[in-house]
């Protein structure tokens, strides 16, 4: 609709772009009325007057001014962020977590023995645990006021293999009038995992540690016994010291065996760990340390490739030897039994193959 006086129609204002909104919000007034209202109550009413654009040049200038202000705001934000980053401490790059330090070998050679009877002294403990390997020291806690030990001791072996076998073989075993407790010391953790890592790193999967071997037996005697479970590539015994050699000992009572495969070593360990050889029970376990440390003349080499075309009958015939000593007799019996078992298995397999055909 049209208004008299200075008022004009809304359509004219919208077309010309001369629209002013004040406190009424929606009321359309003329330019003169808006100017008068601004002069009369500029401090009381929240309204403003934007003059209409008279040309495209003014509109372009206004757009340029808006872009300039926007660029200034962006630059201010970027500068503020850069200042905050400089004030904050630089984050250090994350370093890969290092593996916890491995237990020293000397710690893996120690075992704890508890519930020892008062009638057992250090010599008694040494004799009881010597079948598992060479012992470096036996430490017993003594009560000075009562002049007797406190019922426990620490045994330190030269090799960690001996300590592992002693724990497995002596925990709960009778010693004197009591059943002793054998375990790792409290400050030794994850010993089994560390030993497994040592075996993998040294490539000893097909090596065995053998202890409590009679001192009058030779490496050939020991090889003859263990060949019942596979091809023994190497058999070495730790050489005797001068004092032991003076007593007639050929070796120190322990050594190493290398099989052609890890499976053969596993089967041999399961069957021979409590085998009575010449009146002494063998102690057999996995080799964890390099055999050349105990046997200086040993030079480890990778096993030769297995000959699958070898005739088993020929290998079994080579086991027939002259059994002169007690140990050789036991070895021959074990080899003969193993050969018979293999021959029977082959016969059964051939029979099944014939029936299937």
Short mmCIF file of C-alpha atoms in Angstrom, two decimals:
data_model
loop_
_atom_site.label_atom_id
_atom_site.label_comp_id
_atom_site.label_asym_id
_atom_site.label_seq_id
_atom_site.Cartn_x
_atom_site.Cartn_y
_atom_site.Cartn_z
CA UNK A 1 0.00 0.00 0.00
CA UNK A 2 1.04 3.62 -0.42
CA UNK A 3 1.57 6.14 2.38
CA UNK A 4 1.08 9.93 2.19
CA UNK A 5 3.76 12.51 2.84
CA UNK A 6 7.31 11.24 2.98
CA UNK A 7 6.27 7.65 3.08
CA UNK A 8 6.49 5.68 -0.09
CA UNK A 9 5.26 2.29 -1.09
CA UNK A 10 7.09 -0.82 0.11
CA UNK A 11 7.52 -2.00 -3.41
CA UNK A 12 9.47 1.14 -4.34
CA UNK A 13 11.74 0.74 -1.36
CA UNK A 14 12.46 -2.87 -2.10
CA UNK A 15 13.22 -2.09 -5.72
CA UNK A 16 15.52 0.82 -4.89
CA UNK A 17 17.15 -0.97 -1.99
CA UNK A 18 16.34 1.86 0.43
CA UNK A 19 14.90 -0.16 3.33
CA UNK A 20 15.50 0.81 6.94
CA UNK A 21 14.45 -1.26 9.95
CA UNK A 22 14.33 0.16 13.41
CA UNK A 23 12.87 -0.77 16.76
CA UNK A 24 9.62 -1.68 15.15
CA UNK A 25 11.39 -4.39 13.13
CA UNK A 26 9.35 -4.67 10.02
CA UNK A 27 8.09 -1.14 9.76
CA UNK A 28 9.09 0.42 6.46
CA UNK A 29 9.92 4.15 6.66
CA UNK A 30 11.33 6.70 4.30
CA UNK A 31 14.89 7.97 4.28
CA UNK A 32 13.87 11.26 5.78
CA UNK A 33 11.98 9.62 8.60
CA UNK A 34 14.94 7.36 9.33
CA UNK A 35 17.34 10.30 9.39
CA UNK A 36 15.07 12.24 11.73
CA UNK A 37 14.79 9.28 14.07
CA UNK A 38 18.57 8.86 14.08
CA UNK A 39 19.13 12.51 14.93
CA UNK A 40 16.50 12.52 17.68
CA UNK A 41 17.32 9.35 19.56
CA UNK A 42 20.64 7.98 18.38
CA UNK A 43 21.54 6.84 21.89
CA UNK A 44 18.26 5.14 22.77
CA UNK A 45 17.12 3.07 19.78
CA UNK A 46 19.20 0.18 18.37
CA UNK A 47 18.98 0.91 14.68
CA UNK A 48 21.34 2.11 11.98
CA UNK A 49 21.03 3.49 8.52
CA UNK A 50 22.83 2.00 5.55
CA UNK A 51 22.72 4.31 2.54
CA UNK A 52 21.87 2.69 -0.73
CA UNK A 53 24.57 1.88 -3.25
CA UNK A 54 24.60 4.46 -5.97
CA UNK A 55 26.87 2.53 -8.32
CA UNK A 56 28.54 -0.83 -8.95
CA UNK A 57 31.90 0.75 -8.11
CA UNK A 58 30.83 1.35 -4.49
CA UNK A 59 29.60 -2.23 -4.20
CA UNK A 60 32.98 -3.53 -5.50
CA UNK A 61 34.85 -1.38 -2.98
CA UNK A 62 32.72 -2.77 -0.16
CA UNK A 63 33.40 -6.36 -1.27
CA UNK A 64 37.12 -5.61 -1.43
CA UNK A 65 37.01 -4.18 2.09
CA UNK A 66 35.26 -7.34 3.36
CA UNK A 67 37.90 -9.57 1.78
CA UNK A 68 40.67 -7.48 3.33
CA UNK A 69 39.14 -7.76 6.78
CA UNK A 70 38.74 -11.53 6.33
CA UNK A 71 42.40 -11.91 5.35
CA UNK A 72 43.44 -9.90 8.40
CA UNK A 73 41.39 -12.18 10.66
CA UNK A 74 42.91 -15.31 9.11
CA UNK A 75 46.44 -13.95 9.50
CA UNK A 76 45.75 -13.07 13.14
CA UNK A 77 44.51 -16.63 13.85
CA UNK A 78 47.56 -18.18 12.16
CA UNK A 79 49.94 -15.93 14.08
CA UNK A 80 48.24 -16.82 17.36
CA UNK A 81 48.51 -20.55 16.70
CA UNK A 82 52.19 -20.20 15.81
CA UNK A 83 52.82 -18.32 19.07
CA UNK A 84 51.08 -21.04 21.09
CA UNK A 85 53.13 -23.78 19.39
CA UNK A 86 56.36 -21.96 20.17
CA UNK A 87 55.37 -21.58 23.82
CA UNK A 88 54.48 -25.28 24.21
CA UNK A 89 57.37 -27.75 24.69
CA UNK A 90 58.24 -29.75 21.62
CA UNK A 91 56.88 -33.29 21.82
CA UNK A 92 59.66 -35.85 21.65
CA UNK A 93 59.23 -38.58 19.04
CA UNK A 94 58.20 -41.86 20.59
CA UNK A 95 61.09 -44.23 20.80
CA UNK A 96 60.45 -47.96 20.36
CA UNK A 97 60.20 -49.66 23.72
CA UNK A 98 63.34 -51.58 24.47
CA UNK A 99 63.10 -55.15 25.69
CA UNK A 100 63.62 -55.62 29.40
CA UNK A 101 67.16 -56.70 30.24
CA UNK A 102 67.65 -60.44 30.13
CA UNK A 103 68.48 -62.34 33.28
CA UNK A 104 72.25 -62.90 33.54
CA UNK A 105 73.42 -66.43 32.84
CA UNK A 106 74.79 -66.68 36.38
CA UNK A 107 71.30 -66.06 37.78
CA UNK A 108 69.87 -68.86 35.63
CA UNK A 109 72.46 -71.23 37.13
CA UNK A 110 71.24 -70.74 40.73
CA UNK A 111 68.50 -72.71 42.44
CA UNK A 112 66.87 -72.50 45.87
CA UNK A 113 66.60 -75.58 48.08
CA UNK A 114 64.25 -75.40 51.05
CA UNK A 115 63.02 -77.64 53.89
CA UNK A 116 66.44 -79.22 54.35
CA UNK A 117 66.77 -81.45 57.39
CA UNK A 118 69.23 -80.41 60.09
CA UNK A 119 71.12 -83.68 59.65
CA UNK A 120 72.10 -82.61 56.09
CA UNK A 121 75.15 -80.36 55.63
CA UNK A 122 76.68 -78.68 52.59
CA UNK A 123 78.43 -81.85 51.48
CA UNK A 124 75.14 -83.73 51.62
CA UNK A 125 73.45 -81.09 49.45
CA UNK A 126 76.34 -81.17 46.98
CA UNK A 127 76.20 -84.95 46.66
CA UNK A 128 72.42 -84.93 46.16
CA UNK A 129 72.52 -82.32 43.37
CA UNK A 130 75.77 -83.31 41.62
CA UNK A 131 74.09 -85.76 39.18
CA UNK A 132 72.62 -82.85 37.24
CA UNK A 133 75.89 -81.12 36.45
CA UNK A 134 79.04 -79.54 37.77
CA UNK A 135 78.40 -77.44 40.91
CA UNK A 136 80.32 -74.22 41.50
CA UNK A 137 79.15 -73.42 45.03
CA UNK A 138 76.70 -74.39 47.77
CA UNK A 139 75.62 -71.62 50.13
CA UNK A 140 73.69 -72.48 53.30
CA UNK A 141 72.23 -70.00 55.75
CA UNK A 142 73.69 -70.67 59.19
CA UNK A 143 72.28 -69.66 62.56
CA UNK A 144 75.28 -68.64 64.65
CA UNK A 145 73.36 -68.73 67.93
CA UNK A 146 72.11 -72.29 67.44
CA UNK A 147 75.19 -73.51 65.50
CA UNK A 148 73.15 -75.08 62.72
CA UNK A 149 71.81 -74.07 59.34
CA UNK A 150 68.44 -72.41 58.77
CA UNK A 151 66.98 -75.17 56.61
CA UNK A 152 67.66 -73.74 53.15
CA UNK A 153 70.53 -73.41 50.69
CA UNK A 154 71.44 -71.97 47.30
CA UNK A 155 73.14 -74.21 44.76
CA UNK A 156 74.99 -72.62 41.83
CA UNK A 157 75.79 -74.73 38.78
CA UNK A 158 78.19 -73.99 35.96
CA UNK A 159 75.45 -74.32 33.33
CA UNK A 160 71.79 -73.24 33.30
CA UNK A 161 70.81 -76.62 31.81
CA UNK A 162 71.90 -78.32 35.03
CA UNK A 163 69.82 -75.93 37.13
CA UNK A 164 66.71 -76.57 35.03
CA UNK A 165 67.15 -80.34 35.32
CA UNK A 166 67.72 -80.10 39.08
CA UNK A 167 64.49 -78.18 39.59
CA UNK A 168 62.51 -80.68 37.53
CA UNK A 169 64.11 -83.72 39.13
CA UNK A 170 64.52 -82.75 42.79
CA UNK A 171 61.45 -80.69 43.69
CA UNK A 172 59.54 -82.79 46.23
CA UNK A 173 62.22 -85.49 46.34
CA UNK A 174 63.23 -86.95 49.72
CA UNK A 175 66.52 -85.78 51.21
CA UNK A 176 67.22 -87.28 54.59
CA UNK A 177 63.97 -87.37 56.57
CA UNK A 178 62.24 -84.57 54.64
CA UNK A 179 60.89 -83.77 51.19
CA UNK A 180 62.81 -80.77 49.90
CA UNK A 181 61.48 -77.85 47.86
CA UNK A 182 63.52 -76.80 44.83
CA UNK A 183 62.78 -73.73 42.72
CA UNK A 184 64.24 -70.61 41.19
CA UNK A 185 65.32 -67.82 43.57
CA UNK A 186 62.77 -65.04 44.05
CA UNK A 187 64.86 -62.56 42.05
CA UNK A 188 64.81 -64.76 38.93
CA UNK A 189 61.75 -64.33 36.69
CA UNK A 190 60.74 -65.79 33.32
CA UNK A 191 63.64 -68.25 33.35
CA UNK A 192 61.89 -70.70 31.02
CA UNK A 193 61.19 -67.98 28.45
CA UNK A 194 64.78 -66.75 28.58
CA UNK A 195 66.12 -70.28 28.09
CA UNK A 196 63.81 -70.81 25.09
CA UNK A 197 65.13 -67.58 23.56
CA UNK A 198 68.71 -68.72 24.15
CA UNK A 199 68.00 -72.02 22.37
CA UNK A 200 66.56 -70.22 19.34
CA UNK A 201 69.33 -67.63 19.16
CA UNK A 202 72.07 -70.28 19.36
CA UNK A 203 70.27 -72.66 16.98
CA UNK A 204 70.33 -75.53 19.49
CA UNK A 205 66.94 -77.09 18.71
CA UNK A 206 68.53 -80.45 17.87
CA UNK A 207 71.10 -80.46 20.71
CA UNK A 208 70.72 -82.27 24.04
CA UNK A 209 72.47 -81.83 27.37
CA UNK A 210 73.32 -85.13 29.09
CA UNK A 211 74.52 -85.38 32.70
CA UNK A 212 75.36 -88.08 35.27
CA UNK A 213 77.31 -90.11 32.73
CA UNK A 214 79.67 -92.68 34.18
CA UNK A 215 83.20 -91.34 34.18
CA UNK A 216 84.64 -94.54 32.68
CA UNK A 217 82.41 -94.39 29.57
CA UNK A 218 83.61 -92.91 26.32
CA UNK A 219 81.89 -90.70 23.77
CA UNK A 220 81.47 -93.72 21.52
CA UNK A 221 79.64 -95.62 24.27
CA UNK A 222 77.23 -92.73 24.79
CA UNK A 223 76.65 -92.29 21.06
CA UNK A 224 75.86 -96.00 20.72
CA UNK A 225 73.08 -95.71 23.31
CA UNK A 226 71.44 -92.59 21.92
CA UNK A 227 71.56 -93.64 18.26
CA UNK A 228 68.49 -95.78 18.95
CA UNK A 229 66.35 -92.66 18.47
CA UNK A 230 67.98 -91.13 15.41
CA UNK A 231 71.15 -90.17 13.66
CA UNK A 232 73.62 -88.68 16.15
CA UNK A 233 75.83 -86.20 14.33
CA UNK A 234 78.05 -85.30 17.27
CA UNK A 235 78.61 -86.64 20.77
CA UNK A 236 81.04 -84.75 22.99
CA UNK A 237 81.81 -84.97 26.70
CA UNK A 238 83.39 -82.20 28.75
CA UNK A 239 87.07 -83.10 29.24
CA UNK A 240 88.21 -83.98 32.75
CA UNK A 241 90.36 -81.62 34.76
CA UNK A 242 93.88 -82.62 35.78
CA UNK A 243 92.70 -83.71 39.21
CA UNK A 244 89.83 -85.74 37.72
CA UNK A 245 92.10 -87.30 35.13
CA UNK A 246 94.51 -88.31 37.90
CA UNK A 247 91.64 -90.26 39.48
CA UNK A 248 91.07 -92.13 36.23
CA UNK A 249 88.07 -90.12 34.98
CA UNK A 250 87.74 -89.79 31.20
CA UNK A 251 85.44 -86.76 31.40
CA UNK A 252 83.49 -84.56 33.83
CA UNK A 253 80.26 -86.56 33.69
CA UNK A 254 78.29 -84.35 31.30
CA UNK A 255 78.28 -83.55 27.62
CA UNK A 256 76.23 -82.77 24.51
CA UNK A 257 74.54 -84.70 21.73
CA UNK A 258 73.53 -83.34 18.34
CA UNK A 259 70.78 -85.08 16.38
CA UNK A 260 70.02 -84.60 12.73
CA UNK A 261 66.54 -83.21 13.45
CA UNK A 262 64.84 -81.52 16.38
CA UNK A 263 62.14 -84.21 16.42
CA UNK A 264 64.74 -86.91 17.01
CA UNK A 265 66.21 -84.87 19.85
CA UNK A 266 62.76 -84.50 21.44
CA UNK A 267 62.01 -88.23 21.26
CA UNK A 268 65.41 -89.08 22.70
CA UNK A 269 64.98 -86.63 25.59
CA UNK A 270 61.57 -88.08 26.50
CA UNK A 271 62.80 -91.66 26.57
CA UNK A 272 66.31 -91.24 27.97
CA UNK A 273 65.89 -88.67 30.76
CA UNK A 274 65.68 -91.42 33.42
CA UNK A 275 67.54 -94.22 31.65
CA UNK A 276 69.82 -96.31 33.86
CA UNK A 277 73.14 -96.56 32.05
CA UNK A 278 75.67 -98.72 33.91
CA UNK A 279 74.08 -98.14 37.32
CA UNK A 280 73.64 -94.35 37.01
CA UNK A 281 70.41 -92.63 35.99
CA UNK A 282 71.00 -90.27 33.08
CA UNK A 283 69.73 -86.69 33.24
CA UNK A 284 68.79 -85.39 29.80
CA UNK A 285 67.43 -81.98 28.79
CA UNK A 286 67.61 -79.29 26.15
CA UNK A 287 70.95 -77.65 25.51
CA UNK A 288 70.71 -73.89 26.12
CA UNK A 289 74.33 -72.70 26.04
CA UNK A 290 76.82 -73.15 23.25
CA UNK A 291 78.48 -76.56 23.68
CA UNK A 292 81.86 -75.19 22.60
CA UNK A 293 82.06 -73.22 25.87
CA UNK A 294 82.29 -76.46 27.85
CA UNK A 295 84.05 -78.46 25.15
CA UNK A 296 86.78 -76.20 23.70
CA UNK A 297 87.75 -78.54 20.88
CA UNK A 298 84.19 -78.71 19.54
CA UNK A 299 83.56 -76.92 16.24
CA UNK A 300 79.87 -76.70 15.53
CA UNK A 301 78.84 -77.05 11.90
CA UNK A 302 75.40 -77.19 10.30
CA UNK A 303 74.14 -80.78 9.99
CA UNK A 304 74.58 -82.40 6.58
CA UNK A 305 71.47 -83.01 4.46
CA UNK A 306 69.61 -86.15 5.37
CA UNK A 307 70.07 -89.06 2.96
CA UNK A 308 66.58 -90.45 2.45
CA UNK A 309 67.87 -93.21 0.15
CA UNK A 310 69.93 -94.87 2.87
CA UNK A 311 69.06 -98.49 3.43
CA UNK A 312 67.67 -99.03 6.95
CA UNK A 313 68.76 -102.65 6.93
CA UNK A 314 72.34 -101.55 6.40
CA UNK A 315 72.13 -99.06 9.29
CA UNK A 316 70.65 -101.70 11.59
CA UNK A 317 73.42 -104.16 10.71
CA UNK A 318 76.05 -101.65 11.80
CA UNK A 319 74.63 -101.75 15.35
CA UNK A 320 75.88 -105.30 15.82
CA UNK A 321 79.07 -104.70 17.81
CA UNK A 322 81.10 -106.64 20.32
CA UNK A 323 79.61 -105.80 23.71
CA UNK A 324 82.43 -106.18 26.19
CA UNK A 325 81.55 -103.76 28.99
CA UNK A 326 78.33 -103.42 30.95
CA UNK A 327 77.57 -100.05 29.36
CA UNK A 328 78.13 -101.41 25.86
CA UNK A 329 75.83 -104.34 26.63
CA UNK A 330 73.03 -101.97 27.68
CA UNK A 331 73.62 -99.89 24.55
CA UNK A 332 73.46 -102.94 22.30
CA UNK A 333 70.24 -104.11 23.91
CA UNK A 334 68.64 -100.70 23.47
CA UNK A 335 69.79 -100.47 19.85
CA UNK A 336 68.58 -103.99 19.08
CA UNK A 337 65.14 -103.26 20.56
CA UNK A 338 64.83 -100.04 18.59
CA UNK A 339 65.85 -101.81 15.39
CA UNK A 340 63.22 -104.50 15.97
CA UNK A 341 60.54 -101.88 16.53
CA UNK A 342 61.50 -100.08 13.32
CA UNK A 343 61.53 -103.37 11.41
CA UNK A 344 58.08 -104.27 12.76
CA UNK A 345 56.70 -100.87 11.84
CA UNK A 346 58.04 -101.23 8.31
CA UNK A 347 56.51 -104.69 7.99
CA UNK A 348 53.12 -103.41 9.12
CA UNK A 349 53.36 -100.48 6.71
CA UNK A 350 54.23 -102.79 3.82
CA UNK A 351 51.38 -105.11 4.74
CA UNK A 352 48.92 -102.25 4.75
CA UNK A 353 50.23 -101.10 1.40
CA UNK A 354 49.78 -104.58 -0.12
CA UNK A 355 46.26 -104.94 1.23
CA UNK A 356 45.37 -101.51 -0.06
CA UNK A 357 46.62 -102.36 -3.53
#
